[in-house]
Each structure stands twice: as C-alpha cells, then as structure tokens.
Short mmCIF file of C-alpha atoms in Angstrom, two decimals:
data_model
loop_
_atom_site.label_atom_id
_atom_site.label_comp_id
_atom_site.label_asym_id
_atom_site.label_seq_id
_atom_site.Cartn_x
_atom_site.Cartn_y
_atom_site.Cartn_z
CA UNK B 18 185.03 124.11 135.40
CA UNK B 19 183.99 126.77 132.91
CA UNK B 20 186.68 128.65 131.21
CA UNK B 21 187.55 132.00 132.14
CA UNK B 22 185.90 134.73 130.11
CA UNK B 23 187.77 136.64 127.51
CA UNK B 24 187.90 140.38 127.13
CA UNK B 25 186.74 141.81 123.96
CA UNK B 26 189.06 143.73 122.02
CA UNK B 27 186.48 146.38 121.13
CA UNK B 28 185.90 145.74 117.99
CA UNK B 29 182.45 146.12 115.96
CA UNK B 30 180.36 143.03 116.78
CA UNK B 31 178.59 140.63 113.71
CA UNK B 32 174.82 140.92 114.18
CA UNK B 33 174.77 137.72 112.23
CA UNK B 34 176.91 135.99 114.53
CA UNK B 35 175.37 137.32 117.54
CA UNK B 36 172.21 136.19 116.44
CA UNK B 37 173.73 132.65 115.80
CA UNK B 38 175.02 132.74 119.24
CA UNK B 39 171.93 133.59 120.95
CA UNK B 40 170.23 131.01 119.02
CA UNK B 41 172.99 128.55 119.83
CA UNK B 42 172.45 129.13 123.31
CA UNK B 43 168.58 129.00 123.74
CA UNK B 44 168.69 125.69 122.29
CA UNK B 45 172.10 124.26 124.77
CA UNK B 46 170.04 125.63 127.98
CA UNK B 47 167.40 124.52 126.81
CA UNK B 48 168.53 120.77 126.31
CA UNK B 49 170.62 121.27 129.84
CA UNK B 50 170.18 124.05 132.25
CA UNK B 51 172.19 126.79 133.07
CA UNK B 52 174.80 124.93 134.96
CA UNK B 53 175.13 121.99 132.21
CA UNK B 54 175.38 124.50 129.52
CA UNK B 55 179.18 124.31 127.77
CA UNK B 56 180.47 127.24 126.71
CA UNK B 57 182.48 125.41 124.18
CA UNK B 58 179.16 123.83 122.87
CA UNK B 59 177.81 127.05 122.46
CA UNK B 60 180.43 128.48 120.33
CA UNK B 61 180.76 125.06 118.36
CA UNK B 62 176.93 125.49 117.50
CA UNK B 63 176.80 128.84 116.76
CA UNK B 64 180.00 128.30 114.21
CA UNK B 65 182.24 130.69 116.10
CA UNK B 66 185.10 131.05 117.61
CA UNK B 67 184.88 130.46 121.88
CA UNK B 68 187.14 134.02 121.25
CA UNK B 69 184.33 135.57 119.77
CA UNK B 70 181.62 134.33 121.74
CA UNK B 71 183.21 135.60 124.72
CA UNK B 72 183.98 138.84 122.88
CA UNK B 73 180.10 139.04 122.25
CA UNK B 74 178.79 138.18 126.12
CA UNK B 75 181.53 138.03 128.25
CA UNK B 76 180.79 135.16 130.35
CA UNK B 77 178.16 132.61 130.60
CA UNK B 78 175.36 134.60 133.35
CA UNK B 79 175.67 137.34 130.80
CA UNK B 80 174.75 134.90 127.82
CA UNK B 81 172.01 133.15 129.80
CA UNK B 82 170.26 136.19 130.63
CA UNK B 83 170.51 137.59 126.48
CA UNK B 84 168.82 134.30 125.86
CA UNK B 85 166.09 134.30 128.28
CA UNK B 86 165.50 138.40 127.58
CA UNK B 87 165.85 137.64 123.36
CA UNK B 88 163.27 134.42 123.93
CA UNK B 89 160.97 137.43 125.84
CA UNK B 90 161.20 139.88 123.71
CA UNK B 91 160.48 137.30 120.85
CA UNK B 92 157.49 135.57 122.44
CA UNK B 93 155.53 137.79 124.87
CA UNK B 94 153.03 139.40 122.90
CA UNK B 95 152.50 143.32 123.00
CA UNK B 96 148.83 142.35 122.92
CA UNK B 97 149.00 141.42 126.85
CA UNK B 98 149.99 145.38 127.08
CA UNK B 99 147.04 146.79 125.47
CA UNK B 100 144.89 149.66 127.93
CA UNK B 101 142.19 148.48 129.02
CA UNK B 102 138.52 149.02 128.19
CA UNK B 103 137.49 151.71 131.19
CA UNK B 104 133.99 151.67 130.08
CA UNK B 105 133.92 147.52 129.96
CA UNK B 106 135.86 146.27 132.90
CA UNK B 107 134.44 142.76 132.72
CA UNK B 108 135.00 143.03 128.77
CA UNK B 109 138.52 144.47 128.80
CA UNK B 110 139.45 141.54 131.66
CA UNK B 111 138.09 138.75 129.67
CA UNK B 112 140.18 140.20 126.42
CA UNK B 113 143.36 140.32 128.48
CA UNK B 114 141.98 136.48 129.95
CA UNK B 115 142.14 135.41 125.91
CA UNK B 116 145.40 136.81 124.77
CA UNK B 117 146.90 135.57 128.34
CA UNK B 118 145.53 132.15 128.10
CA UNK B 119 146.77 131.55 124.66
CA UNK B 120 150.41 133.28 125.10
CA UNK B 121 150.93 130.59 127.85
CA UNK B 122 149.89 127.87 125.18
CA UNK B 123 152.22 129.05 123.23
CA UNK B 124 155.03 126.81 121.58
CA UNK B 125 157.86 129.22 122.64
CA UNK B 126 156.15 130.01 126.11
CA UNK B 127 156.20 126.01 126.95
CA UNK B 128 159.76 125.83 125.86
CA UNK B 129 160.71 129.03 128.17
CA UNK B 130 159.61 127.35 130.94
CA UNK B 131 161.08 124.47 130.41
CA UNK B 132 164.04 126.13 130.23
CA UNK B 133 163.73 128.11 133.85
CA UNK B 134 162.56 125.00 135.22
CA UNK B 135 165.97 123.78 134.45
CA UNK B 136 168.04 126.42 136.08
CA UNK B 137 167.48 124.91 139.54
CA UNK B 138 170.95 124.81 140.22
CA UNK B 139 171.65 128.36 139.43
CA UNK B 140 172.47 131.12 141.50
CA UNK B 141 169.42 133.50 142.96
CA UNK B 142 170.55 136.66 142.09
CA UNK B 143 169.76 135.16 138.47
CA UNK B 144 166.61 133.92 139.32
CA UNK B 145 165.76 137.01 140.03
CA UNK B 146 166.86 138.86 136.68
CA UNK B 147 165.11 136.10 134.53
CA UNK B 148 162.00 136.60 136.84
CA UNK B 149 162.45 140.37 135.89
CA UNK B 150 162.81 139.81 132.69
CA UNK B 151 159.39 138.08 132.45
CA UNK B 152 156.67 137.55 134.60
CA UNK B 153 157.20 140.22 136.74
CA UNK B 154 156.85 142.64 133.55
CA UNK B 155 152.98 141.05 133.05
CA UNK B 156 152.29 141.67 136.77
CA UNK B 157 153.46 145.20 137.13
CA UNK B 158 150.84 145.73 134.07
CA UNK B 159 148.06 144.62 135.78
CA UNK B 160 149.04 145.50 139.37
CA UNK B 161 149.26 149.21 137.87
CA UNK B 162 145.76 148.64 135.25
CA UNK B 163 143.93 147.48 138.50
CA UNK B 164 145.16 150.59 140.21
CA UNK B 165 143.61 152.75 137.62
CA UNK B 166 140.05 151.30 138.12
CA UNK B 167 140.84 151.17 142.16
CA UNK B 168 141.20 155.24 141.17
CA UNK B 169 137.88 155.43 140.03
CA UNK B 170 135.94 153.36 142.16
CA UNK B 171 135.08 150.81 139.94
CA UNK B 172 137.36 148.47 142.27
CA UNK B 173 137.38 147.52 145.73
CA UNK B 174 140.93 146.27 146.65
CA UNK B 175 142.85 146.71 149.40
CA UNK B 176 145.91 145.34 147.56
CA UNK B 177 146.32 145.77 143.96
CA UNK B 178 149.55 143.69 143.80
CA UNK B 179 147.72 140.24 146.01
CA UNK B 180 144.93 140.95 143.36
CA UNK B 181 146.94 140.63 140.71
CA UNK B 182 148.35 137.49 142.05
CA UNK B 183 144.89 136.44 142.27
CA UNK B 184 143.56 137.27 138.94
CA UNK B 185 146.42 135.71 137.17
CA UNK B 186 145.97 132.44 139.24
CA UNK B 187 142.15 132.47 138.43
CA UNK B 188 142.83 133.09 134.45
CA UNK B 189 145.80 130.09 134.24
CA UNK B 190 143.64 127.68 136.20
CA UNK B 191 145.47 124.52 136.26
CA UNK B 192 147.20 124.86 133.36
CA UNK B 193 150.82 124.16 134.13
CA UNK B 194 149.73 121.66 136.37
CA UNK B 195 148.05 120.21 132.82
CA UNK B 196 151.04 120.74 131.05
CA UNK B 197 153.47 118.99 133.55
CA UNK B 198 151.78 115.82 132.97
CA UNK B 199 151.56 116.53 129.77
CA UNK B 200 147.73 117.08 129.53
CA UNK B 201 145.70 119.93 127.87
CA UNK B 202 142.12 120.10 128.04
CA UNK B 203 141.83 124.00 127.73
CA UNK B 204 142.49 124.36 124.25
CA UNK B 205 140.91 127.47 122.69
CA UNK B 206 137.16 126.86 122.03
CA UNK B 207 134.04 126.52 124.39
CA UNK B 208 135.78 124.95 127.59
CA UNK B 209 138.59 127.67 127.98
CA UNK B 210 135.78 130.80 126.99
CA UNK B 211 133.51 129.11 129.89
CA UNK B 212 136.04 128.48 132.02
CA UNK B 213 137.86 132.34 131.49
CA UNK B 214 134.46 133.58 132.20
CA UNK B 215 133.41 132.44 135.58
CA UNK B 216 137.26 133.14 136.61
CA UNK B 217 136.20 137.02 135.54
CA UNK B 218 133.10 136.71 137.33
CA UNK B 219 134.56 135.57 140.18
CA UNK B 220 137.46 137.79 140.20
CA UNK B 221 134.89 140.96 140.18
CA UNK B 222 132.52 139.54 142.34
CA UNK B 223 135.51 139.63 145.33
CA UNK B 224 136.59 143.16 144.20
CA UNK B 225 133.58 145.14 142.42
CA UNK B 226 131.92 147.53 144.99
CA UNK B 227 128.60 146.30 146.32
CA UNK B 228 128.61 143.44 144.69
CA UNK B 229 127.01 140.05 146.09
CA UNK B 230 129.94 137.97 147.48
#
C-alpha cells in the first residue's frame, strides 16, 4: 500500500528537482500504470528524497496528473489552435487535417497514450482530469471553430459538438487501430494527403448548405 503523503514544510521548491521528478515519473507510469507506479521508485529516479517528492506533489493522483498535463503542454502543438481560414473553409480544415494527423504520429503522442491506456485500473474522477487535460481541449476548439462558420451560414449542423466528434473520427481514420497492431501505412506523403482530402470532402458534403449529399 502506498505510503502516506507528507506535508510540505513550505519551503521554496527546486525547479531542477521538480523537473527531475516529473521526468522521473512520466517514464515509471509509463513503464507501469498509475496503480503500479512506486512512489519510492519515483523519488529513487528522480535522485530525491521520497521527503521532497512529497513536499513537491503531495501524493501520487497529484503527481500523475503534473505528468500527464507537463507531457501536454510539452507535446500538443499550438499549431492545432491556429483560427481558421473564414474565406477557405475546405482549405483551413485540410490545414488543421495536416497538423492533426501528424501530432498523433508523433513520438511523444504514441507514448501518451500508451500511458492512459495503462491507467485502466485507476479511479474515474482521474480519467476524467487527464481527459480534460487533453483531448477534450482539441474538441472544445473545433466544437467552438465550427460554431463560428454555423454563425455565418457557411455550415449546416444541428450539433456542433456530434460534428466535431465526426470530423475528428473522419481525419484519424484508422489510425490507432494501425498503431495497436503496430502498423502505419499513413505516413506523411501522397496516401495520408488523399486520404485527409476525401475525409474533408466528405465531412462538408454532410454539413455545407445545399450541397449534394
């Protein structure tokens, strides 16, 4: 059973040791899960005391989610955030297709996940946070960038937040499913421009007014 945590004493905290820590900790859940991870391990990686890690996080929920929101911040690029073209709505989706596609080929993106996927065992309240933390960031971008076009008329959707769902499904394709086994065929190039294509033209053919469905 995982020790009790400590209070901190209040004293100024070592950005060089709670960067070591965090690090420390990506890598443990990473190799384990949430419910695997040692907080002993932790602090023996990270070169610190358990004392001080505690000090620095407080208990192990607390260090789990500063690990998933650090590997966020750190790998989630602003790019995905940019405004839209308003005068190019099949241009500005296929832009936002690109930089989506490749941030979930990503190195760090493929190791996130693999980390979540190993938190099975963990309770749902911080499911929920690390889903927070995340995806639901990317779809409350493009729930709220559909709206804006839904404003104008240049969108006919009765939900923005199913079409988001939808458009995000269209532009990942079976990707994870790809990556599970291990398999990726849509590498940047030809295929994944085609393919990101005709999952825009689909997407607006559903939801642009008048348009031949």
């Amino acid at each position: 059973m995982e020790d009790a945590p400590v209070r901190s004493a209040g004293r100024p905290k070592d950005p060089a040791k709670h960067e070591a820590i965090l690090a420390a900790a990506k890598e443990l859940f990473l190799d384990r899960g949430f419910a695997q991870a040692n907080m002993q391990e932790v602090a023996d990686r990270a070169g610190v005391s358990k004392l001080t890690l505690y000090s620095h996080f407080g208990d192990k929920t607390s260090l789990f989610v500063a690990a998933v929101r650090d590997h966020y911040e750190h790998s989630v690029p602003e790019a995905l955030f940019h405004d839209w073209d308003e005068n190019d709505l099949r241009g500005a989706l296929l832009a936002f297709g690109r930089v989506y596609h490749a941030y979930l080929l990503l190195p760090a993106t493929v190791a996130g996940r693999r980390m979540l996927m190993r938190t099975a065992d963990t309770p749902p309240q911080l499911s929920l946070e690390v889903w927070n933390l995340g995806p639901a960031r990317i779809n409350a971008f493009v729930t709220a960038t559909l709206t804006r076009f839904i404003d104008r008329g240049m969108l006919d959707i009765e939900n923005p937040q199913f079409a988001t769902v939808h458009l995000l499904s269209l532009l990942r394709g079976d990707l994870f499913a790809q990556l599970g086994y291990g398999v990726q065929r849509h590498v940047p190039g030809e295929e994944t421009e085609a393919y990101l294509a005709s999952a825009v033209d689909l997407f607006l053919r559903a939801c642009t007014p008048g348009a031949e469905r």
